[in-house]
Short mmCIF file of C-alpha atoms in Angstrom, two decimals:
data_model
loop_
_atom_site.label_atom_id
_atom_site.label_comp_id
_atom_site.label_asym_id
_atom_site.label_seq_id
_atom_site.Cartn_x
_atom_site.Cartn_y
_atom_site.Cartn_z
CA MET A 1 82.84 83.30 120.82
CA GLN A 2 85.17 86.19 120.91
CA MET A 3 85.34 88.23 117.71
CA ILE A 4 87.37 90.70 115.79
CA LEU A 5 85.07 93.36 114.44
CA VAL A 6 85.89 94.64 110.98
CA GLY A 7 84.90 97.88 109.52
CA PHE A 8 84.02 96.88 105.92
CA ASP A 9 83.17 99.35 103.00
CA GLY A 10 83.92 97.44 100.02
CA SER A 11 87.35 99.26 99.68
CA GLU A 12 90.70 97.41 98.82
CA PRO A 13 92.08 98.66 102.38
CA SER A 14 88.97 97.34 103.99
CA LEU A 15 89.40 94.01 102.28
CA ARG A 16 92.95 93.79 103.40
CA ALA A 17 91.84 94.66 106.90
CA ALA A 18 89.23 91.83 106.89
CA LYS A 19 92.09 89.36 105.66
CA GLN A 20 94.48 90.40 108.27
CA ALA A 21 91.91 90.11 110.86
CA ALA A 22 90.74 86.83 109.78
CA ASP A 23 94.55 85.61 110.17
CA VAL A 24 94.74 86.91 113.54
CA ALA A 25 91.38 85.52 114.35
CA LYS A 26 92.49 81.92 113.08
CA LYS A 27 95.62 82.06 115.14
CA MET A 28 93.78 83.18 118.22
CA GLY A 29 90.78 81.22 118.06
CA LEU A 30 88.36 84.21 117.43
CA GLY A 31 85.65 84.83 114.88
CA VAL A 32 85.35 87.76 112.59
CA ARG A 33 82.30 90.19 112.55
CA LEU A 34 82.20 92.17 109.30
CA ALA A 35 80.41 95.24 109.86
CA CYS A 36 79.21 97.62 106.91
CA VAL A 37 78.21 101.01 108.42
CA VAL A 38 76.04 103.04 106.07
CA PRO A 39 76.54 106.83 106.70
CA PRO A 40 73.49 108.94 106.96
CA VAL A 41 71.90 110.15 103.70
CA TRP A 42 73.15 113.92 103.36
CA LEU A 43 70.74 116.02 101.61
CA PRO A 44 71.97 119.59 100.64
CA THR A 45 68.62 120.98 99.94
CA ALA A 46 65.80 120.93 102.29
CA ASP A 47 63.09 120.51 99.53
CA ILE A 48 63.64 116.85 98.93
CA THR A 49 60.65 114.69 99.58
CA GLY A 50 60.36 112.14 102.22
CA SER A 51 60.04 109.40 99.64
CA LEU A 52 63.28 110.44 97.81
CA TYR A 53 65.14 110.37 101.10
CA ASP A 54 63.81 106.91 101.75
CA GLN A 55 64.74 105.74 98.12
CA LEU A 56 68.22 107.02 98.68
CA ARG A 57 68.63 105.26 102.18
CA GLU A 58 67.29 102.00 100.65
CA SER A 59 69.61 102.09 97.72
CA GLN A 60 72.50 102.65 100.09
CA LEU A 61 71.46 99.70 102.25
CA GLU A 62 70.90 97.48 99.25
CA ARG A 63 74.54 98.33 97.96
CA ALA A 64 75.87 97.58 101.54
CA ARG A 65 74.17 94.34 101.62
CA THR A 66 75.82 93.27 98.39
CA LEU A 67 79.29 94.60 99.56
CA LEU A 68 79.10 92.52 102.57
CA LYS A 69 78.82 89.25 100.51
CA GLU A 70 81.81 90.02 98.28
CA PRO A 71 84.66 89.21 100.72
CA LEU A 72 83.05 86.03 102.04
CA PRO A 73 84.68 83.66 99.57
CA ALA A 74 88.32 85.03 100.28
CA LEU A 75 87.59 84.97 104.00
CA LYS A 76 86.25 81.31 103.82
CA ASP A 77 89.91 80.03 103.12
CA PHE A 78 90.86 81.16 106.58
CA GLY A 79 88.51 78.73 108.10
CA VAL A 80 87.15 81.05 110.92
CA PRO A 81 83.43 81.83 111.65
CA VAL A 82 82.35 84.94 109.82
CA GLU A 83 79.23 86.89 110.39
CA THR A 84 78.10 90.14 108.87
CA VAL A 85 76.43 93.10 110.32
CA LEU A 86 74.64 96.01 108.50
CA THR A 87 74.05 99.17 110.59
CA GLU A 88 73.69 103.08 110.10
CA GLY A 89 75.40 105.98 111.48
CA PRO A 90 78.73 107.71 111.28
CA PRO A 91 81.09 104.93 110.54
CA ALA A 92 83.90 105.57 113.21
CA ASP A 93 81.35 106.30 115.94
CA GLU A 94 79.23 103.20 114.94
CA LEU A 95 82.20 100.85 114.94
CA ALA A 96 83.24 102.25 118.37
CA ARG A 97 79.91 101.56 119.78
CA MET A 98 79.91 98.00 118.43
CA ALA A 99 83.36 97.46 119.64
CA GLU A 100 81.93 97.98 123.26
CA SER A 101 80.10 94.76 123.03
CA PRO A 102 81.82 92.33 125.59
CA ASP A 103 82.28 89.63 122.75
CA VAL A 104 84.45 92.11 120.69
CA GLU A 105 88.16 91.59 121.46
CA MET A 106 89.60 93.93 118.72
CA VAL A 107 88.42 96.28 115.73
CA ALA A 108 90.13 96.25 112.48
CA VAL A 109 90.09 98.88 109.85
CA GLY A 110 91.82 99.41 106.68
CA THR A 111 93.34 102.84 105.77
CA ALA A 112 94.20 104.07 102.20
CA SER A 113 97.87 104.07 101.35
CA GLY A 114 97.49 103.62 97.54
CA HIS A 115 98.80 106.87 96.43
CA ALA A 116 100.86 109.97 97.66
CA ILE A 117 97.84 112.15 98.54
CA ALA A 118 96.00 109.42 100.50
CA ARG A 119 99.22 108.62 102.36
CA VAL A 120 99.38 112.14 103.78
CA PHE A 121 96.55 111.49 106.24
CA LEU A 122 95.53 108.35 108.06
CA GLY A 123 92.03 107.53 106.76
CA SER A 124 89.29 109.69 108.60
CA VAL A 125 87.60 106.61 110.02
CA ALA A 126 90.69 104.96 111.19
CA TYR A 127 91.80 108.16 112.75
CA ARG A 128 88.41 108.94 114.48
CA LEU A 129 88.21 105.27 115.49
CA LEU A 130 91.73 105.36 117.23
CA HIS A 131 90.29 108.28 119.35
CA LEU A 132 86.97 106.69 120.31
CA ALA A 133 87.56 102.94 120.68
CA LYS A 134 87.83 101.42 124.00
CA LYS A 135 89.27 98.13 122.51
CA PRO A 136 92.49 97.67 120.51
CA VAL A 137 92.39 99.03 116.94
CA LEU A 138 94.15 97.19 114.23
CA VAL A 139 95.07 99.38 111.47
CA VAL A 140 96.04 97.87 108.16
CA HIS A 141 97.44 99.71 105.29
CA MET B 1 112.71 84.23 113.12
CA ARG B 2 109.44 86.14 112.52
CA ARG B 3 108.43 88.35 115.38
CA ILE B 4 105.83 90.91 116.74
CA LEU B 5 107.16 94.29 117.80
CA VAL B 6 105.82 95.91 121.02
CA GLY B 7 106.72 99.33 121.95
CA VAL B 8 107.39 99.68 125.77
CA ASP B 9 107.38 102.96 127.68
CA GLY B 10 106.04 101.96 130.92
CA SER B 11 102.58 103.81 130.46
CA GLU B 12 99.40 102.09 131.47
CA SER B 13 98.35 101.51 127.99
CA CYS B 14 101.78 100.09 127.22
CA ASP B 15 101.05 97.49 129.90
CA ARG B 16 97.94 96.32 128.06
CA ALA B 17 99.78 96.45 124.91
CA VAL B 18 102.53 93.98 126.10
CA ASP B 19 99.76 91.79 127.31
CA LEU B 20 98.18 91.51 123.94
CA ALA B 21 101.40 91.27 122.05
CA VAL B 22 102.40 88.26 124.21
CA ARG B 23 98.99 86.56 123.38
CA ILE B 24 99.49 87.32 119.73
CA ALA B 25 103.17 86.22 119.61
CA GLN B 26 102.09 82.89 121.32
CA ALA B 27 99.19 82.32 119.00
CA TYR B 28 101.48 82.90 115.95
CA GLY B 29 104.39 80.85 117.44
CA VAL B 30 106.80 83.76 116.85
CA GLU B 31 109.19 85.80 119.14
CA LEU B 32 108.31 89.11 120.84
CA ALA B 33 110.60 92.13 120.45
CA LEU B 34 110.35 94.28 123.33
CA PHE B 35 111.19 97.66 121.74
CA HIS B 36 112.11 100.95 123.74
CA VAL B 37 112.93 104.07 122.31
CA SER B 38 114.60 106.98 124.18
CA TRP B 39 114.67 110.43 122.81
CA PRO B 40 118.23 111.49 121.96
CA VAL B 41 119.80 113.78 124.46
CA PHE B 42 120.60 117.35 123.20
CA VAL B 43 123.01 119.08 125.43
CA SER B 44 125.76 121.17 124.06
CA LYS B 45 129.33 119.93 125.13
CA ALA B 46 129.94 123.77 126.08
CA VAL B 47 127.42 123.56 128.87
CA GLN B 48 128.86 120.78 130.87
CA PRO B 49 131.38 118.25 129.36
CA GLY B 50 130.05 114.64 129.78
CA LEU B 51 126.65 115.57 130.86
CA ALA B 52 125.11 114.32 127.50
CA ALA B 53 126.86 110.97 127.98
CA GLU B 54 125.68 110.72 131.59
CA LEU B 55 122.04 111.49 130.46
CA GLU B 56 122.12 108.87 127.79
CA GLU B 57 123.66 106.29 130.17
CA ALA B 58 120.63 107.08 132.46
CA ALA B 59 118.13 106.60 129.72
CA ALA B 60 119.73 103.44 128.74
CA ARG B 61 119.50 102.17 132.28
CA ARG B 62 115.77 103.19 132.42
CA ALA B 63 115.20 101.36 129.24
CA ASP B 64 116.96 98.17 130.57
CA ALA B 65 114.74 98.33 133.73
CA LEU B 66 111.65 98.58 131.78
CA LEU B 67 112.58 95.68 129.43
CA ALA B 68 113.42 93.78 132.46
CA LYS B 69 110.04 94.51 134.03
CA TYR B 70 108.03 93.26 131.04
CA ARG B 71 110.27 90.26 130.18
CA PRO B 72 108.60 87.76 132.70
CA ARG B 73 105.21 88.22 131.12
CA ALA B 74 106.47 86.71 127.90
CA ASP B 75 108.80 84.17 129.59
CA ASN B 76 105.83 83.05 131.75
CA GLN B 77 103.90 82.18 128.41
CA GLY B 78 106.81 80.46 126.71
CA VAL B 79 107.24 83.24 124.32
CA ARG B 80 110.84 83.98 123.20
CA VAL B 81 111.89 87.67 123.98
CA ILE B 82 114.40 89.80 122.40
CA ASN B 83 115.20 93.35 123.97
CA VAL B 84 115.87 96.29 121.80
CA GLY B 85 116.77 99.70 123.11
CA VAL B 86 117.63 102.47 120.77
CA PHE B 87 117.66 106.23 120.67
CA GLY B 88 115.55 108.47 118.21
CA SER B 89 111.91 109.28 117.71
CA PRO B 90 109.78 106.54 118.93
CA SER B 91 107.42 106.34 116.02
CA GLN B 92 110.16 106.67 113.45
CA ARG B 93 112.20 103.96 114.94
CA LEU B 94 109.38 101.48 115.41
CA ALA B 95 108.24 102.06 111.71
CA GLU B 96 111.86 101.54 110.55
CA ALA B 97 112.27 98.34 112.63
CA ALA B 98 108.86 97.26 111.23
CA GLU B 99 110.37 97.26 107.73
CA SER B 100 112.10 94.12 108.40
CA GLU B 101 110.33 91.05 106.62
CA ASP B 102 110.50 89.23 109.79
CA VAL B 103 108.08 91.55 111.49
CA LEU B 104 104.52 90.55 111.24
CA MET B 105 102.97 93.27 113.34
CA VAL B 106 103.37 96.19 115.73
CA VAL B 107 101.70 96.59 118.85
CA VAL B 108 101.62 99.99 120.96
CA GLY B 109 99.73 101.63 123.68
CA SER B 110 97.59 104.57 122.57
CA ARG B 111 98.72 106.91 125.08
CA GLY B 112 102.44 107.16 126.02
CA ARG B 113 104.42 109.20 128.50
CA GLY B 114 105.05 112.00 126.05
CA ALA B 115 104.70 115.70 126.70
CA VAL B 116 100.83 115.37 126.76
CA ALA B 117 100.27 112.12 128.27
CA SER B 118 96.63 112.94 128.94
CA ALA B 119 95.88 113.52 125.29
CA LEU B 120 93.43 110.77 124.14
CA LEU B 121 95.66 109.60 121.46
CA GLY B 122 99.47 109.73 121.88
CA SER B 123 101.53 111.12 119.01
CA THR B 124 103.69 108.02 118.83
CA SER B 125 100.67 105.71 118.21
CA ARG B 126 99.07 108.07 115.63
CA GLN B 127 102.05 108.62 113.87
CA LEU B 128 103.01 105.00 113.77
CA ALA B 129 99.53 104.01 112.50
CA HIS B 130 100.16 106.63 109.84
CA ASP B 131 103.64 105.66 108.76
CA CYS B 132 104.05 101.94 109.36
CA ARG B 133 103.36 99.60 106.36
CA LYS B 134 102.89 96.59 108.57
CA PRO B 135 99.64 96.10 110.49
CA VAL B 136 99.62 98.26 113.73
CA ILE B 137 97.50 97.46 116.78
CA VAL B 138 96.82 100.52 118.97
CA VAL B 139 95.63 99.45 122.50
CA PRO B 140 93.82 101.97 124.61
#
């Protein structure tokens, strides 16, 4: 089945993107692939031990697993197949890479529009994805 | 009637944008607005009387030709089409038109025929994704 890939990070805009994607998917006979991309743990000092790094990474992954479950009830109402994917890496790059899969028709992302400052710039993930993606990008405010 | 807007400029990515927009309009059962924006012509009347009007007419003819080129793609799929040709800044005009509650989504090609057509992402698509309050699909 052809899918719409959605970059989901638990934010309001990403939830709106997921719902918009589900609406388009329903009309076009597609499925929705919700992807949560966990960015690499950034450690400002070099003297943090390996086990702490692993703990931080694991806690991020755990949080992402929880986040991915949250929109499922809302998406169920659209009656389209939904699957979830959890990956690690720089979010825009990782979404662009996943979008190259032949079964991905389109990528959807949300972008902050809530307040004046956020509106000045298109979200950095959306902006970078627009540059990188080889598939159509659905931008939802 | 509710509609999908698609920006047309004759570029390669616009070609793909029209095809996707036709599919979406068909899936939603709504009409498709082929939307062409020509940059306004700025020529002082002192330079050559009538030149500005002549250039604008030429731009309007180009717009008509483009809209006529894309129209059959929608007709063939049974999608109702309206043609819109206006002057102004493309991203601004599209964003304004998208404010209408009838507009569900806007589709544009990522690279236009602007000054730096080779740039990875055209200024129109970037600006539109930024300004437009409706969902925007940017097609590479």
